[in-house]
Amino acid sequence: MWIISRKFAEQFTRSEQLSAQLEPVNRGLEQQVEQRTRALREEQVQRLAFMANAFHDLRTPLFVVQGCLDRLESGAGTGGNLTGVMRDRLDFMRKLVEDMFLMAKLEEKQVIFDEDRVPLAPLAERVTDGLREAAVRQDVRLTLEVRDRCIAWGDDLRLEQALQNLVTNALHYTPPGGVVTVRLYAEGNEACLEVRDTGPGIPLDEQDKVFLRYYRTPGAKRQGSSGLGLSIARQIVLQHQGRITLDSRSGEGSAFTIRLPAVRRPGTE
């Protein structure tokens, strides 16, 4: 009887020890489940907000087009002016739908990227040259500074699209008389494309949200922007094993920097 009691006590002690060893593991698993549940809830909230914003931005141009058609039918407006307004709003809707489709494909890893050496200096020149007229219309000075002739590896077209989205975003937030500067330089083993503006800057508590789909900083203009440009740029850069960093302070402008693995030592041809 004494032997049985002793064995039972030993078994009970081992069970307590095992339970004590498993307790931190269980706590860790519970924390992981809580974190994942919280992340899923936040993702659901973001998706609902995205759909609501997308619905708003698709519906508003439709109302404008409908109003123009009503005026044309009633003879209250001239064809030239109204068709210009309708074309502008239809172009915006097309861009929004294209951005939504591309964003969905990027998130599902369904976009096929070409792989080749990409000289970033001519890429930056194409982007700044292509947006020069838009900058002039907004009375914003757009400049390019090439400090190092860096080369990255990836899809030339998609990387150009990512940079163009950053520059377009900077122009969108820079007031008349301001400056948007694109800089290409090397930093360590990274090729860096920086887009710096003299806009209002982004509050610190808003900076972790700027890459969310359809997010706009408080007071931002809705017209002309799909709200997906930064999200698309980030997805493109991430799938090139790169990253985008943000340096911004309220009232001091913002700097978004694409950082890509450099193919070879920057500065050499």
CSV table of C-alpha atoms in Angstrom, one decimal:
chain,number,residue,atom,x,y,z
A,1,MET,CA,0.0,0.0,0.0
A,2,TRP,CA,2.8,2.4,0.9
A,3,ILE,CA,4.5,1.6,-2.5
A,4,ILE,CA,1.3,2.4,-4.4
A,5,SER,CA,0.9,5.7,-2.5
A,6,ARG,CA,4.5,6.6,-3.2
A,7,LYS,CA,4.1,5.9,-6.9
A,8,PHE,CA,0.9,7.9,-7.0
A,9,ALA,CA,2.6,10.8,-5.3
A,10,GLU,CA,5.5,10.7,-7.7
A,11,GLN,CA,3.1,10.6,-10.7
A,12,PHE,CA,1.1,13.5,-9.3
A,13,THR,CA,4.3,15.5,-8.8
A,14,ARG,CA,5.4,14.9,-12.4
A,15,SER,CA,2.0,16.0,-13.6
A,16,GLU,CA,2.3,19.2,-11.6
A,17,GLN,CA,5.8,19.8,-13.0
A,18,LEU,CA,4.5,19.1,-16.6
A,19,SER,CA,1.6,21.4,-16.0
A,20,ALA,CA,3.9,24.2,-14.8
A,21,GLN,CA,6.1,23.7,-17.9
A,22,LEU,CA,3.2,23.9,-20.2
A,23,GLU,CA,1.6,27.0,-18.6
A,24,PRO,CA,3.9,29.5,-20.4
A,25,VAL,CA,3.3,27.7,-23.6
A,26,ASN,CA,-0.4,27.9,-23.1
A,27,ARG,CA,-0.2,31.6,-22.3
A,28,GLY,CA,1.8,32.2,-25.4
A,29,LEU,CA,-0.7,30.3,-27.5
A,30,GLU,CA,-3.6,32.3,-26.0
A,31,GLN,CA,-1.8,35.6,-26.7
A,32,GLN,CA,-1.2,34.5,-30.3
A,33,VAL,CA,-4.9,33.6,-30.7
A,34,GLU,CA,-5.9,37.0,-29.2
A,35,GLN,CA,-3.5,38.8,-31.5
A,36,ARG,CA,-4.6,37.0,-34.6
A,37,THR,CA,-8.3,37.5,-33.6
A,38,ARG,CA,-7.6,41.3,-33.2
A,39,ALA,CA,-5.8,41.4,-36.5
A,40,LEU,CA,-8.7,39.7,-38.3
A,41,ARG,CA,-11.2,42.1,-36.7
A,42,GLU,CA,-9.1,45.1,-37.8
A,43,GLU,CA,-8.8,43.6,-41.3
A,44,GLN,CA,-12.5,43.2,-41.4
A,45,VAL,CA,-13.0,46.9,-40.4
A,46,GLN,CA,-10.6,48.0,-43.0
A,47,ARG,CA,-12.3,46.0,-45.7
A,48,LEU,CA,-15.7,47.4,-44.8
A,49,ALA,CA,-14.3,50.9,-44.8
A,50,PHE,CA,-12.6,50.3,-48.1
A,51,MET,CA,-15.9,49.1,-49.7
A,52,ALA,CA,-17.8,52.1,-48.3
A,53,ASN,CA,-15.2,54.5,-49.6
A,54,ALA,CA,-15.0,52.8,-53.0
A,55,PHE,CA,-18.8,52.9,-53.2
A,56,HIS,CA,-18.8,56.6,-52.4
A,57,ASP,CA,-16.1,57.4,-55.0
A,58,LEU,CA,-17.8,55.4,-57.7
A,59,ARG,CA,-21.3,56.8,-57.0
A,60,THR,CA,-20.3,60.4,-56.9
A,61,PRO,CA,-19.0,60.6,-60.5
A,62,LEU,CA,-22.1,58.7,-61.7
A,63,PHE,CA,-24.2,61.5,-60.2
A,64,VAL,CA,-22.1,64.1,-62.0
A,65,VAL,CA,-22.5,62.3,-65.3
A,66,GLN,CA,-26.2,61.8,-64.7
A,67,GLY,CA,-26.6,65.5,-64.0
A,68,CYS,CA,-24.7,66.4,-67.2
A,69,LEU,CA,-26.9,64.1,-69.3
A,70,ASP,CA,-30.0,65.6,-67.7
A,71,ARG,CA,-28.8,69.2,-68.7
A,72,LEU,CA,-28.0,68.1,-72.2
A,73,GLU,CA,-31.4,66.5,-72.6
A,74,SER,CA,-33.2,69.6,-71.3
A,75,GLY,CA,-31.1,71.9,-73.5
A,76,ALA,CA,-29.8,73.8,-70.4
A,77,GLY,CA,-26.1,73.2,-71.1
A,78,THR,CA,-23.7,73.3,-73.9
A,79,GLY,CA,-22.3,70.0,-75.3
A,80,GLY,CA,-18.6,70.9,-75.2
A,81,ASN,CA,-18.4,71.9,-71.6
A,82,LEU,CA,-20.6,69.1,-70.3
A,83,THR,CA,-18.9,66.4,-72.3
A,84,GLY,CA,-15.5,67.5,-70.9
A,85,VAL,CA,-16.9,67.2,-67.3
A,86,MET,CA,-18.3,63.7,-68.1
A,87,ARG,CA,-15.0,62.6,-69.7
A,88,ASP,CA,-13.1,63.7,-66.6
A,89,ARG,CA,-15.3,61.8,-64.2
A,90,LEU,CA,-15.4,58.7,-66.4
A,91,ASP,CA,-11.6,58.8,-66.5
A,92,PHE,CA,-11.5,59.0,-62.7
A,93,MET,CA,-13.8,56.0,-62.4
A,94,ARG,CA,-11.7,54.0,-64.9
A,95,LYS,CA,-8.6,54.7,-62.9
A,96,LEU,CA,-10.3,53.8,-59.6
A,97,VAL,CA,-11.5,50.5,-61.0
A,98,GLU,CA,-8.1,49.7,-62.5
A,99,ASP,CA,-6.4,50.4,-59.1
A,100,MET,CA,-8.9,48.3,-57.2
A,101,PHE,CA,-8.3,45.4,-59.6
A,102,LEU,CA,-4.5,45.7,-59.4
A,103,MET,CA,-4.5,46.0,-55.6
A,104,ALA,CA,-6.5,42.8,-55.4
A,105,LYS,CA,-4.2,40.9,-57.7
A,106,LEU,CA,-1.1,42.2,-55.8
A,107,GLU,CA,-2.5,41.1,-52.5
A,108,GLU,CA,-3.2,37.6,-53.9
A,109,LYS,CA,0.3,37.4,-55.5
A,110,GLN,CA,-1.3,37.1,-58.9
A,111,VAL,CA,0.8,39.8,-60.7
A,112,ILE,CA,3.6,38.4,-62.8
A,113,PHE,CA,6.7,40.5,-62.6
A,114,ASP,CA,9.4,40.6,-65.2
A,115,GLU,CA,12.9,40.1,-63.8
A,116,ASP,CA,15.8,42.2,-65.3
A,117,ARG,CA,18.4,44.7,-64.3
A,118,VAL,CA,16.7,48.1,-63.9
A,119,PRO,CA,18.8,51.3,-64.1
A,120,LEU,CA,16.9,53.6,-61.7
A,121,ALA,CA,18.2,56.9,-63.0
A,122,PRO,CA,16.4,56.8,-66.4
A,123,LEU,CA,13.4,55.4,-64.6
A,124,ALA,CA,13.3,58.4,-62.3
A,125,GLU,CA,13.7,60.7,-65.3
A,126,ARG,CA,10.8,59.2,-67.1
A,127,VAL,CA,8.6,59.6,-64.0
A,128,THR,CA,9.5,63.3,-63.4
A,129,ASP,CA,9.3,64.2,-67.1
A,130,GLY,CA,5.9,62.6,-67.3
A,131,LEU,CA,4.5,64.5,-64.3
A,132,ARG,CA,6.2,67.8,-65.1
A,133,GLU,CA,3.1,69.3,-66.8
A,134,ALA,CA,0.9,68.3,-63.9
A,135,ALA,CA,3.3,69.9,-61.5
A,136,VAL,CA,3.3,73.1,-63.5
A,137,ARG,CA,-0.5,73.2,-63.6
A,138,GLN,CA,-0.5,73.0,-59.8
A,139,ASP,CA,2.3,75.6,-59.5
A,140,VAL,CA,4.6,73.1,-57.9
A,141,ARG,CA,8.3,72.8,-58.7
A,142,LEU,CA,9.3,69.2,-59.5
A,143,THR,CA,13.0,68.4,-59.4
A,144,LEU,CA,15.2,65.3,-59.8
A,145,GLU,CA,18.6,64.8,-58.1
A,146,VAL,CA,20.7,61.8,-59.1
A,147,ARG,CA,23.5,61.3,-56.6
A,148,ASP,CA,24.3,57.6,-57.5
A,149,ARG,CA,23.4,55.7,-60.7
A,150,CYS,CA,21.9,52.8,-58.9
A,151,ILE,CA,20.7,49.5,-60.5
A,152,ALA,CA,18.0,47.3,-59.0
A,153,TRP,CA,16.6,43.9,-60.1
A,154,GLY,CA,13.0,43.6,-61.0
A,155,ASP,CA,10.2,44.7,-63.2
A,156,ASP,CA,11.0,48.1,-64.8
A,157,LEU,CA,7.3,49.0,-65.5
A,158,ARG,CA,6.0,48.1,-62.0
A,159,LEU,CA,8.9,49.9,-60.2
A,160,GLU,CA,8.2,53.0,-62.4
A,161,GLN,CA,4.5,52.7,-61.4
A,162,ALA,CA,5.5,52.6,-57.7
A,163,LEU,CA,7.6,55.7,-58.0
A,164,GLN,CA,5.0,57.5,-60.0
A,165,ASN,CA,2.4,56.8,-57.3
A,166,LEU,CA,4.7,58.3,-54.7
A,167,VAL,CA,5.3,61.4,-56.8
A,168,THR,CA,1.6,61.8,-57.7
A,169,ASN,CA,0.8,61.5,-54.0
A,170,ALA,CA,3.4,64.2,-53.2
A,171,LEU,CA,1.9,66.6,-55.8
A,172,HIS,CA,-1.5,65.9,-54.5
A,173,TYR,CA,-0.6,67.2,-51.0
A,174,THR,CA,1.9,70.0,-51.9
A,175,PRO,CA,0.3,73.5,-52.0
A,176,PRO,CA,0.9,76.0,-54.9
A,177,GLY,CA,4.4,77.4,-54.7
A,178,GLY,CA,5.8,74.2,-53.0
A,179,VAL,CA,8.5,71.8,-54.1
A,180,VAL,CA,8.6,68.1,-54.7
A,181,THR,CA,12.1,66.6,-55.0
A,182,VAL,CA,13.0,63.1,-56.2
A,183,ARG,CA,16.4,61.9,-55.1
A,184,LEU,CA,18.2,58.7,-56.2
A,185,TYR,CA,21.1,57.7,-54.0
A,186,ALA,CA,22.9,54.7,-52.5
A,187,GLU,CA,22.8,53.8,-48.8
A,188,GLY,CA,24.7,50.7,-47.8
A,189,ASN,CA,23.5,47.8,-50.0
A,190,GLU,CA,20.3,49.6,-50.9
A,191,ALA,CA,19.3,51.7,-53.9
A,192,CYS,CA,17.0,54.5,-52.6
A,193,LEU,CA,14.4,56.6,-54.4
A,194,GLU,CA,13.3,59.4,-52.1
A,195,VAL,CA,10.2,61.6,-52.8
A,196,ARG,CA,10.2,64.6,-50.6
A,197,ASP,CA,7.5,67.3,-50.6
A,198,THR,CA,6.8,70.6,-48.8
A,199,GLY,CA,3.2,69.7,-48.0
A,200,PRO,CA,1.5,69.8,-44.6
A,201,GLY,CA,3.2,66.7,-43.3
A,202,ILE,CA,1.6,63.7,-41.6
A,203,PRO,CA,0.8,63.6,-37.9
A,204,LEU,CA,2.8,60.9,-36.0
A,205,ASP,CA,-0.4,59.1,-34.9
A,206,GLU,CA,-1.5,58.8,-38.6
A,207,GLN,CA,1.7,57.5,-40.1
A,208,ASP,CA,1.1,53.8,-39.5
A,209,LYS,CA,-2.1,54.1,-41.5
A,210,VAL,CA,-1.0,55.8,-44.7
A,211,PHE,CA,-0.3,52.5,-46.5
A,212,LEU,CA,-3.8,51.1,-45.7
A,213,ARG,CA,-6.0,50.7,-48.7
A,214,TYR,CA,-8.1,53.8,-49.3
A,215,TYR,CA,-6.8,55.7,-46.3
A,216,ARG,CA,-6.5,59.5,-46.6
A,217,THR,CA,-5.1,61.8,-44.0
A,218,PRO,CA,-7.7,64.1,-42.3
A,219,GLY,CA,-8.6,67.0,-44.5
A,220,ALA,CA,-7.2,65.4,-47.7
A,221,LYS,CA,-8.9,66.1,-51.1
A,222,ARG,CA,-10.9,63.2,-52.4
A,223,GLN,CA,-11.2,64.3,-56.0
A,224,GLY,CA,-8.6,63.0,-58.4
A,225,SER,CA,-7.2,60.3,-56.1
A,226,SER,CA,-8.2,56.7,-55.8
A,227,GLY,CA,-6.8,56.4,-52.3
A,228,LEU,CA,-4.9,53.2,-53.4
A,229,GLY,CA,-1.7,54.7,-54.8
A,230,LEU,CA,0.5,54.2,-51.7
A,231,SER,CA,-0.9,50.8,-51.0
A,232,ILE,CA,-0.1,49.7,-54.6
A,233,ALA,CA,3.4,51.2,-54.4
A,234,ARG,CA,4.1,49.4,-51.1
A,235,GLN,CA,2.9,46.0,-52.5
A,236,ILE,CA,5.0,46.4,-55.6
A,237,VAL,CA,8.1,47.3,-53.6
A,238,LEU,CA,7.6,44.5,-51.0
A,239,GLN,CA,7.4,41.9,-53.9
A,240,HIS,CA,10.8,43.2,-55.0
A,241,GLN,CA,12.2,42.4,-51.6
A,242,GLY,CA,12.3,46.1,-50.8
A,243,ARG,CA,10.5,48.4,-48.4
A,244,ILE,CA,9.1,52.0,-48.3
A,245,THR,CA,10.0,54.2,-45.3
A,246,LEU,CA,8.3,57.4,-44.2
A,247,ASP,CA,9.8,60.5,-42.6
A,248,SER,CA,7.3,63.2,-41.8
A,249,ARG,CA,6.4,65.8,-39.3
A,250,SER,CA,3.3,68.0,-39.1
A,251,GLY,CA,4.0,71.3,-40.9
A,252,GLU,CA,7.4,70.1,-42.3
A,253,GLY,CA,6.4,68.0,-45.3
A,254,SER,CA,7.0,64.3,-45.9
A,255,ALA,CA,9.6,62.0,-47.5
A,256,PHE,CA,8.7,58.6,-48.8
A,257,THR,CA,11.7,56.4,-49.7
A,258,ILE,CA,11.7,53.3,-51.8
A,259,ARG,CA,14.6,51.1,-50.7
A,260,LEU,CA,15.5,48.2,-53.0
A,261,PRO,CA,18.4,45.7,-52.9
A,262,ALA,CA,21.1,47.1,-55.2
A,263,VAL,CA,22.3,44.7,-57.9
A,264,ARG,CA,25.9,45.9,-57.7
A,265,ARG,CA,27.9,48.6,-56.0
A,266,PRO,CA,26.0,51.8,-56.8
A,267,GLY,CA,27.8,54.6,-58.6
A,268,THR,CA,29.4,52.3,-61.2
A,269,GLU,CA,28.3,51.9,-64.8
